[in-house]
PDB file of C-alpha atoms and ligand atoms in Angstrom:
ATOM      1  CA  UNK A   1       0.000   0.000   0.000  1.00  0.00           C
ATOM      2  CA  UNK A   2       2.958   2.016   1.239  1.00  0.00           C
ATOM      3  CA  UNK A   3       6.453   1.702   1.040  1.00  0.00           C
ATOM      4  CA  UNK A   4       6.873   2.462   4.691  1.00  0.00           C
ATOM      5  CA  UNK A   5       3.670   0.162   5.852  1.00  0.00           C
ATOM      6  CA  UNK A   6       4.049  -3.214   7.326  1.00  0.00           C
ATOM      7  CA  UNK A   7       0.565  -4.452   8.418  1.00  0.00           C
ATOM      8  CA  UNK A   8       1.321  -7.038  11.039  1.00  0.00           C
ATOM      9  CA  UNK A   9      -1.283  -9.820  10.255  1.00  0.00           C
ATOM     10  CA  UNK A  10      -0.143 -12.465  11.939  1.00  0.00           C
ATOM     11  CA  UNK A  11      -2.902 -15.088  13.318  1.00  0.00           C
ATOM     12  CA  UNK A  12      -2.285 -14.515  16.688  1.00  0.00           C
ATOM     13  CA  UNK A  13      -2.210 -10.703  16.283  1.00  0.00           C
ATOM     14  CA  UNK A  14      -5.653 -11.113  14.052  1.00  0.00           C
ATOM     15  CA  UNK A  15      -7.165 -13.220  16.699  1.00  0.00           C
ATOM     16  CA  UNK A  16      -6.099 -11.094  20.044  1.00  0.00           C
ATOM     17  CA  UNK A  17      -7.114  -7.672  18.208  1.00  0.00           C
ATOM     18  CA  UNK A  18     -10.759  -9.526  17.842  1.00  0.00           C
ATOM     19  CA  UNK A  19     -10.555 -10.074  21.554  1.00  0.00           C
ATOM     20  CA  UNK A  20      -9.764  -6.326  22.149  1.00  0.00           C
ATOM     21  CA  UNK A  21     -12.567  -4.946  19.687  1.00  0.00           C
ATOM     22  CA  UNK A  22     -15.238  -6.957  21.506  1.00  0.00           C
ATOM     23  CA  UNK A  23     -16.905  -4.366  23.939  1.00  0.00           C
ATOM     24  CA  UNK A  24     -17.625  -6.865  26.428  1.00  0.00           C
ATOM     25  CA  UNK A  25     -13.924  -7.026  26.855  1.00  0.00           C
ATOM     26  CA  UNK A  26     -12.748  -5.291  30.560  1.00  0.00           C
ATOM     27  CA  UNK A  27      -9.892  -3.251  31.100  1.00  0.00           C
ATOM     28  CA  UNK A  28      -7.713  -5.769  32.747  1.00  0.00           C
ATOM     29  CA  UNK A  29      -8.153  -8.023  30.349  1.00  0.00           C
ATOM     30  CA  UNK A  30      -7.772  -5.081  27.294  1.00  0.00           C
ATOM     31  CA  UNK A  31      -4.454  -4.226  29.156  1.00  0.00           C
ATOM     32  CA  UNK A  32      -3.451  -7.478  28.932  1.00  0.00           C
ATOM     33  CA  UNK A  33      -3.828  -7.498  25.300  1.00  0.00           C
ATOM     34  CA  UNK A  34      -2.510  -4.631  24.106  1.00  0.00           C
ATOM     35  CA  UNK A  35       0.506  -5.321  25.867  1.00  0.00           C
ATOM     36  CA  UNK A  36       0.401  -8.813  24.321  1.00  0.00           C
ATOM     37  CA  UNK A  37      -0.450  -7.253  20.313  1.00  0.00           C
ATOM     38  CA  UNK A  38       2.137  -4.945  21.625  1.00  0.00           C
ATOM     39  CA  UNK A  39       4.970  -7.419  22.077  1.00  0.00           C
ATOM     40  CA  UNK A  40       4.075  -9.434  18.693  1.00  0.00           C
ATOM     41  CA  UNK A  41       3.875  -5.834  16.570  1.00  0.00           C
ATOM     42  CA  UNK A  42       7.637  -5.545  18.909  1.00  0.00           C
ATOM     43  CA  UNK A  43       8.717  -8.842  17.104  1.00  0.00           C
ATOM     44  CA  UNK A  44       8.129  -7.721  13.394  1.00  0.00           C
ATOM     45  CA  UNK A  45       9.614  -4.221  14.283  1.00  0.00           C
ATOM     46  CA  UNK A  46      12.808  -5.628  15.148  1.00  0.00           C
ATOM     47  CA  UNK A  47      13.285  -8.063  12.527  1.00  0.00           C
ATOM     48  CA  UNK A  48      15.609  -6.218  10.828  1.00  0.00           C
ATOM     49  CA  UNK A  49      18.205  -5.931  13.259  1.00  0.00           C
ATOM     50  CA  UNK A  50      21.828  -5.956  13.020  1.00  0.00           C
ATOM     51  CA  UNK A  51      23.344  -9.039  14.486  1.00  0.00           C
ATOM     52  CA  UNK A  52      27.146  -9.983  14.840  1.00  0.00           C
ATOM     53  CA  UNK A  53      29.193 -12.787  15.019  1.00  0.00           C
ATOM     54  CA  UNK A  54      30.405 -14.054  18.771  1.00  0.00           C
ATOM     55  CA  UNK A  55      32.403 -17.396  19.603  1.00  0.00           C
ATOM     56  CA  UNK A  56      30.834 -19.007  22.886  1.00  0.00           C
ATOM     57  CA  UNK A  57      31.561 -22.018  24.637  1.00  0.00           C
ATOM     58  CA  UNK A  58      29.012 -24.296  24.928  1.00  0.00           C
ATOM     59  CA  UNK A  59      29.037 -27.179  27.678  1.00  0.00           C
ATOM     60  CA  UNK A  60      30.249 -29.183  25.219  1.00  0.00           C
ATOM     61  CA  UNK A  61      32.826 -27.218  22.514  1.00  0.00           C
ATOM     62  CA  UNK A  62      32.878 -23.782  20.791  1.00  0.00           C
ATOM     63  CA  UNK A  63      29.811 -22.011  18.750  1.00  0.00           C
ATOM     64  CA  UNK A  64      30.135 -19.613  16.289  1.00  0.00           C
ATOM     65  CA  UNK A  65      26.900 -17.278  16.952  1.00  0.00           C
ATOM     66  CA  UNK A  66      25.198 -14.563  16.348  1.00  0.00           C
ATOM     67  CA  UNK A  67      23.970 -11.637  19.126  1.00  0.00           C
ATOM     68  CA  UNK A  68      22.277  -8.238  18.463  1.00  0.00           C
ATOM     69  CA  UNK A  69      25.167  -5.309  17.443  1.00  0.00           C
ATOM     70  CA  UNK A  70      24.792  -3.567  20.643  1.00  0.00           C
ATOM     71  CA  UNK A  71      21.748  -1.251  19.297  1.00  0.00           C
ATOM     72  CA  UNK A  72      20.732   1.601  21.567  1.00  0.00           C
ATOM     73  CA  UNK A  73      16.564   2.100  21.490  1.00  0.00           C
ATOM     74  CA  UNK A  74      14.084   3.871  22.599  1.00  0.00           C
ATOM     75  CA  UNK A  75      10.424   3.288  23.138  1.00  0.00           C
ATOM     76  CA  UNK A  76       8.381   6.386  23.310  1.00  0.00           C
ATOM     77  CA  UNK A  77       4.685   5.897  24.266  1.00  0.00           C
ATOM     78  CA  UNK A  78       2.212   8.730  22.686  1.00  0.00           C
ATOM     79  CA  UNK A  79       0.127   9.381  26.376  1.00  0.00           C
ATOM     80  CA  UNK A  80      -2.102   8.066  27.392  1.00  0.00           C
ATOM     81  CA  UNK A  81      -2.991   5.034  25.719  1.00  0.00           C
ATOM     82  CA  UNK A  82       0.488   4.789  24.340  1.00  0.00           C
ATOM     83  CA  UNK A  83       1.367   3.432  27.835  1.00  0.00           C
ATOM     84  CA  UNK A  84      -0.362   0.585  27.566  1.00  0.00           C
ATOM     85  CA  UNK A  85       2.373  -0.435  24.701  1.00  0.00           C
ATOM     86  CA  UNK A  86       5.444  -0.098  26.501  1.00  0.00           C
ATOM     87  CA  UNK A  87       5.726  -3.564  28.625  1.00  0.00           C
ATOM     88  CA  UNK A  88       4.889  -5.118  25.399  1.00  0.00           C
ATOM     89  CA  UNK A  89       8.003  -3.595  24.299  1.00  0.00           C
ATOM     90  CA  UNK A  90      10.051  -3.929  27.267  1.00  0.00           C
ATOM     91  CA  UNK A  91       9.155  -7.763  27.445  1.00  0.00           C
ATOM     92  CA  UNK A  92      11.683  -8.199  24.340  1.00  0.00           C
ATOM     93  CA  UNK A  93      14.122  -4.885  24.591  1.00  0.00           C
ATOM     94  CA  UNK A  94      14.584  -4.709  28.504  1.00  0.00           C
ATOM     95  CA  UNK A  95      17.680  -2.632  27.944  1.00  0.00           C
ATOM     96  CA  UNK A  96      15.395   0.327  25.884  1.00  0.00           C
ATOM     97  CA  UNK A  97      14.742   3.397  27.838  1.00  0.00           C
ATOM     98  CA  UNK A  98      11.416   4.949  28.052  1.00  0.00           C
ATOM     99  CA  UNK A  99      10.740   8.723  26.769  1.00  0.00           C
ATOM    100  CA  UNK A 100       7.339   9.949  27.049  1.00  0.00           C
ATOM    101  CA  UNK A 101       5.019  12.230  24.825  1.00  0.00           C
ATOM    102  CA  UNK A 102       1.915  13.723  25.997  1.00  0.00           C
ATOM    103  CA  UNK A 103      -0.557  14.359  23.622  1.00  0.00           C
ATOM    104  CA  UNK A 104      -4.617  14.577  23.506  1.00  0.00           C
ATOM    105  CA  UNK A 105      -6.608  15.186  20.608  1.00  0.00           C
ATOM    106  CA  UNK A 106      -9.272  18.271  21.114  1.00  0.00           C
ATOM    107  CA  UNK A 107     -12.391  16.984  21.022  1.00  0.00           C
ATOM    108  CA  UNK A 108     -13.943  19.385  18.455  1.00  0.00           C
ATOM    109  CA  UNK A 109     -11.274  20.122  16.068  1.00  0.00           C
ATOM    110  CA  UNK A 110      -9.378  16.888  16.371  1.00  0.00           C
ATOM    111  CA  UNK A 111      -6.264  18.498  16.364  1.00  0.00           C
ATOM    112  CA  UNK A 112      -3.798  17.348  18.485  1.00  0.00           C
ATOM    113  CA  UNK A 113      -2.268  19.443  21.826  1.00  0.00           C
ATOM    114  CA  UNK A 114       1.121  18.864  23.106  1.00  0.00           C
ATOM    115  CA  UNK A 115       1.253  19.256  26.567  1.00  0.00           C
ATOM    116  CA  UNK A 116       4.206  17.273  27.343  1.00  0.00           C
ATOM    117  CA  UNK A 117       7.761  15.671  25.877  1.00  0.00           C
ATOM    118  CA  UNK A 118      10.597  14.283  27.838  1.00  0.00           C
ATOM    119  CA  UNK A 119      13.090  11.785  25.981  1.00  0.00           C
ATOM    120  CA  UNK A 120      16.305  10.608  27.029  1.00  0.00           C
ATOM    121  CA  UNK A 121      19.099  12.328  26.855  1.00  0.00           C
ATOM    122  CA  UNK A 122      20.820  10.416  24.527  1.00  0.00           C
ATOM    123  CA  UNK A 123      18.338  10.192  22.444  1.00  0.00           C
ATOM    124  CA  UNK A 124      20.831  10.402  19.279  1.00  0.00           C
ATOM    125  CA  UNK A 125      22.078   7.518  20.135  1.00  0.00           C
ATOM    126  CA  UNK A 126      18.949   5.929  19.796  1.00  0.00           C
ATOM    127  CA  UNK A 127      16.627   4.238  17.572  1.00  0.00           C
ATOM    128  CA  UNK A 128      13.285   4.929  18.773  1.00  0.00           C
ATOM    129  CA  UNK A 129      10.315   3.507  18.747  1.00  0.00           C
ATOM    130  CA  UNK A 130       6.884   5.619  18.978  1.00  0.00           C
ATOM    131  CA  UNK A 131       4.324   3.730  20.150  1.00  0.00           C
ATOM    132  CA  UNK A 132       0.279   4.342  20.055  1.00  0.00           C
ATOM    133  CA  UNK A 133      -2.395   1.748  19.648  1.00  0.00           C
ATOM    134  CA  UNK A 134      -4.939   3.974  17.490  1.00  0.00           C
ATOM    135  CA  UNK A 135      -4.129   6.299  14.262  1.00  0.00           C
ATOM    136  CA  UNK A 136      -7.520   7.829  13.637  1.00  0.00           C
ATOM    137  CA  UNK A 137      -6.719  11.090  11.612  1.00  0.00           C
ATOM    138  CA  UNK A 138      -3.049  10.530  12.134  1.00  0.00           C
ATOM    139  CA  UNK A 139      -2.399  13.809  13.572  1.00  0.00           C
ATOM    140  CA  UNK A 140      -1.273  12.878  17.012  1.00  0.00           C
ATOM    141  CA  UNK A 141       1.253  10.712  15.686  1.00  0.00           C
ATOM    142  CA  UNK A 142       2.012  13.260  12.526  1.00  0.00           C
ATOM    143  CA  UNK A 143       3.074  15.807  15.182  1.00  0.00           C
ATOM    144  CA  UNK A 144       4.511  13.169  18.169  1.00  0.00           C
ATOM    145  CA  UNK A 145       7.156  11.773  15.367  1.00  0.00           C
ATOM    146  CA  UNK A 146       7.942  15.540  14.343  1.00  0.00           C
ATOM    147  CA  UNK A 147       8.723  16.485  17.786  1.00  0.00           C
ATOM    148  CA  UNK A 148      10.586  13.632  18.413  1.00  0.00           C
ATOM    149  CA  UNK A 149      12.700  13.918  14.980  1.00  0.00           C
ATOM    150  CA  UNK A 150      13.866  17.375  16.270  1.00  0.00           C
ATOM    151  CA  UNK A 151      16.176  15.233  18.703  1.00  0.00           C
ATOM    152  CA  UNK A 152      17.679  13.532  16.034  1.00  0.00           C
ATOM    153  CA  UNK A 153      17.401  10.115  17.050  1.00  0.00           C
ATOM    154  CA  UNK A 154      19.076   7.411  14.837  1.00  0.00           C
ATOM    155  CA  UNK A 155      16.115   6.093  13.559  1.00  0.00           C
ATOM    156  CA  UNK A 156      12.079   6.313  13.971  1.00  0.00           C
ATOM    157  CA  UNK A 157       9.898   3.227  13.502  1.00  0.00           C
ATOM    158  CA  UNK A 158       5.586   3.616  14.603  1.00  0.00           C
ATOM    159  CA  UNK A 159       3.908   0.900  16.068  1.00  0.00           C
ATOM    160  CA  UNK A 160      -0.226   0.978  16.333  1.00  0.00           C
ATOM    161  CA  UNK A 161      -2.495  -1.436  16.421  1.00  0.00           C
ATOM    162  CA  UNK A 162      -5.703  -0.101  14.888  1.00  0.00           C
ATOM    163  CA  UNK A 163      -5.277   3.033  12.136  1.00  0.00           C
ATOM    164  CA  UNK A 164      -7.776   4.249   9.699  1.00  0.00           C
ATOM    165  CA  UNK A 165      -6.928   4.572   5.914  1.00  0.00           C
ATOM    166  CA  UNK A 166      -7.152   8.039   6.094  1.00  0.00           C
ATOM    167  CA  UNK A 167      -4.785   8.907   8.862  1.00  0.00           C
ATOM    168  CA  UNK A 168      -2.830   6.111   7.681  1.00  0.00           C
ATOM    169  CA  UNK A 169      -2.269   7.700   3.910  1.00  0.00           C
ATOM    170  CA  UNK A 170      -1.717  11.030   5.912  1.00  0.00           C
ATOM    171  CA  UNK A 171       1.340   9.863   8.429  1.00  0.00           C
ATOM    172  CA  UNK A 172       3.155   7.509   5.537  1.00  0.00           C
ATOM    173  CA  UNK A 173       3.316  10.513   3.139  1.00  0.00           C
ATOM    174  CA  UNK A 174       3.816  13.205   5.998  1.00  0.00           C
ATOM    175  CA  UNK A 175       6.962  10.725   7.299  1.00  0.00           C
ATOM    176  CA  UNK A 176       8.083   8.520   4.562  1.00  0.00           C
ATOM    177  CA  UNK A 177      11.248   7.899   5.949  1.00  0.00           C
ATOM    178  CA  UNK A 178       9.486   6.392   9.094  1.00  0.00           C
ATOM    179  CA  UNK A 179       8.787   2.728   8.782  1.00  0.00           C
ATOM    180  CA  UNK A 180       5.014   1.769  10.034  1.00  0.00           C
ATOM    181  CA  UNK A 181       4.354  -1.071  11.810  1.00  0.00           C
ATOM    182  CA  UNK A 182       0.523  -1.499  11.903  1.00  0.00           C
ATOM    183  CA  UNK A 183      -1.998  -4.612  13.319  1.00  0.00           C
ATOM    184  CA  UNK A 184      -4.983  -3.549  11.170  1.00  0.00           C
ATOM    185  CA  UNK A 185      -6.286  -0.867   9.066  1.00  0.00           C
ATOM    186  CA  UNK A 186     -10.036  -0.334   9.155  1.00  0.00           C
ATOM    187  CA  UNK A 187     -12.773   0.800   7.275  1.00  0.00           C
ATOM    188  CA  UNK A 188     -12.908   4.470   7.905  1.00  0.00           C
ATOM    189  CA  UNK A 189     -13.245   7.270  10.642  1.00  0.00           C
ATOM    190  CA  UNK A 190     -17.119   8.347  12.151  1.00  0.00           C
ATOM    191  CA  UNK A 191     -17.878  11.729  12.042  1.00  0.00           C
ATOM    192  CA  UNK A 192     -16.096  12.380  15.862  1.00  0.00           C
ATOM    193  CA  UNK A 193     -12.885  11.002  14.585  1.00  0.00           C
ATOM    194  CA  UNK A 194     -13.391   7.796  15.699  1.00  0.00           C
ATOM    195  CA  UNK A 195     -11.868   4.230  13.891  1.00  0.00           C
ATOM    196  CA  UNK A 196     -14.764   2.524  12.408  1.00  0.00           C
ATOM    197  CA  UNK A 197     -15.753  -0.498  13.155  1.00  0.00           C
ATOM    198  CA  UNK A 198     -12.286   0.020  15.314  1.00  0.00           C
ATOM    199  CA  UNK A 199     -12.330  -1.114  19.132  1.00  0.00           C
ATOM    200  CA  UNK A 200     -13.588   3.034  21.047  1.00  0.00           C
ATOM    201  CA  UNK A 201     -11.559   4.844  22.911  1.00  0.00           C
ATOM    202  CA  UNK A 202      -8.573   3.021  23.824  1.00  0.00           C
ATOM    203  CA  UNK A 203      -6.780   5.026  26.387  1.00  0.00           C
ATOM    204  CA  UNK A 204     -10.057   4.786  28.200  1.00  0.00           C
ATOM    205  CA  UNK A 205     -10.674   1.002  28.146  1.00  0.00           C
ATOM    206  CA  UNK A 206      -6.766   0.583  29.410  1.00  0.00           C
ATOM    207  CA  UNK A 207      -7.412   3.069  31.982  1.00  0.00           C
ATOM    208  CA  UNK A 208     -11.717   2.503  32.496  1.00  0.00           C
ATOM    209  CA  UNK A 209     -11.999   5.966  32.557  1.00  0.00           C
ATOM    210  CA  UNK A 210     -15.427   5.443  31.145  1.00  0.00           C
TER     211      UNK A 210
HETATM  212  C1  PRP B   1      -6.105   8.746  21.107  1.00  0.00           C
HETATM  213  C2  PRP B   1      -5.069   7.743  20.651  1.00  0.00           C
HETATM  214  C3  PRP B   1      -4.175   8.572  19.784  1.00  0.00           C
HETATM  215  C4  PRP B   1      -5.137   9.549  19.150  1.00  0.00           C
HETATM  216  C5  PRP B   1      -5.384   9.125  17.751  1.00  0.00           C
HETATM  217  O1  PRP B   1      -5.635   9.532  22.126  1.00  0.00           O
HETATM  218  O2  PRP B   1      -4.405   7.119  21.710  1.00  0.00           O
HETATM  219  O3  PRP B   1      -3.138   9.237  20.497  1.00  0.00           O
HETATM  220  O4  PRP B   1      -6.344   9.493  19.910  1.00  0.00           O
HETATM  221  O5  PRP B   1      -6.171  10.064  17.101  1.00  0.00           O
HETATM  222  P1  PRP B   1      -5.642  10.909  15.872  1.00  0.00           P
HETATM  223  O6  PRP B   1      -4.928   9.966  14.974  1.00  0.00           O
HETATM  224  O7  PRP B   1      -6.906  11.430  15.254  1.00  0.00           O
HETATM  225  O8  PRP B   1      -4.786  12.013  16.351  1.00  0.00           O
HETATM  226  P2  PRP B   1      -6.557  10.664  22.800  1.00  0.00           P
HETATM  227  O9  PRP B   1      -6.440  11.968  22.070  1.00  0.00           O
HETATM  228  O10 PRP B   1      -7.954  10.127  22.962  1.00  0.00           O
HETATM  229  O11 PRP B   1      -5.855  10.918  24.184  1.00  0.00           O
HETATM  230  P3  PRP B   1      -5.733   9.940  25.434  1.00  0.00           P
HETATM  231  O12 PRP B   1      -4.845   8.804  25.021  1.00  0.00           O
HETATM  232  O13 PRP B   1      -5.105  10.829  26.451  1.00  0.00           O
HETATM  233  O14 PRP B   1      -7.097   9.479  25.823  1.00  0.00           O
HETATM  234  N1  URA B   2      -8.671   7.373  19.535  1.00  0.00           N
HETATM  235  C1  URA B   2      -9.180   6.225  20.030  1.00  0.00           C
HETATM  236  O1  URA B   2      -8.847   5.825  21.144  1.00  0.00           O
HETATM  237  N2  URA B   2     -10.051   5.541  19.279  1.00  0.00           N
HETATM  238  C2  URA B   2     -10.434   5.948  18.057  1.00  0.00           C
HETATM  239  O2  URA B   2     -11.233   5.262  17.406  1.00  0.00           O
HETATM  240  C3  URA B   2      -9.892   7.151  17.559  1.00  0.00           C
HETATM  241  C4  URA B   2      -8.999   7.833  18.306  1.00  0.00           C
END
């Protein structure tokens, strides 16, 4: 579709995003799985890494194996719902520090606010990984990977779980160098911005704030 897309299809992904659209579905459990969609979307993302070549001894001779070339990431969740994301992340990168970007969408324009933004320091050090289940219109994570790309990290790659085709077509031509990592795209957005047939509001089913 894009260049930069990957839509992360696999069964297990297909079957636990099911599970999360189902509005019967409680927020412990909807924690649970986005943390779980979180760590598979984690798995594709870091396919491409670099690895190297190591000699080990085994209990019984010498291997020549492979590790990961000491990479330096980054996971940066878009607040809130971001947050939910991050364990899923941390399960397979412990070592990746944690910046945070606070964002909310105004309810009548649909125009994203920035009210907050702390990364780590080293952040050019870093290849970073911006993290948000839902891209509706795209502009929250439009404007969270421009903030973050005045940092100059090493690299950007999105993770969602849910976009719509709109917001979609909007972020992969507004950041083509930014490689997408997506669970599903849906049919389109309702007329209050929401992902259609989508799953609601996510940040409030992680956090039951309705
Ligand atoms: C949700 C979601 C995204 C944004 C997507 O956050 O987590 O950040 O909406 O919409 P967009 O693509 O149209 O910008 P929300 O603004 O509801 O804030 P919250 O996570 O604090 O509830
Ligand atoms: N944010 C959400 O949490 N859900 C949507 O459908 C759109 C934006």
């Amino acid at each position: 579709m894009y260049d930069n897309l990957f839509i992360a299809d696999h069964p297990l992904i297909q079957h636990k995003l099911t599970l999360l659209r189902d509005k019967e579905t409680g927020s412990k459990e909807f924690r649970e799985l986005v943390e779980e969609i979180a760590m598979l979307i984690c798995y594709e993302a870091t396919r491409s890494l670099p690895l190297k070549e190591v000699e080990i001894e085994t209990p019984v001779g010498v291997a020549r194996t492979k590790v990961i070339q000491g990479r330096k990431m980054a996971v940066v969740p878009i607040l809130r719902a971001g947050l939910g994301m991050v364990d899923g992340v941390l399960n397979l990168v412990p070592a990746a520090k944690v910046g945070h970007i606070g964002l909310y969408r105004d309810p009548e324009t649909l125009r994203p606010v920035e009210y907050y933004c702390k990364l780590p320091a080293d952040i050019p050090e870093r290849d970073v990984f911006v993290v948000d289940p839902m891209l509706a219109t795209g502009g929250s994570a439009i404007d969270a990977v421009s903030t973050i790309k005045k940092s100059n990290p090493k690299s950007i790659k999105f993770m969602c779980i849910l976009a719509a085709p709109e917001g979609m077509k909007d972020f992969c031509e507004a950041h083509p160098d930014v490689q997408v990592y997506c669970g599903a795209i849906d049919e389109r957005l309702d007329d209050h911005g929401y992902i259609l047939p989508g799953l609601g509001d996510a940040g409030d089913r992680i956090f039951g704030t309705r």
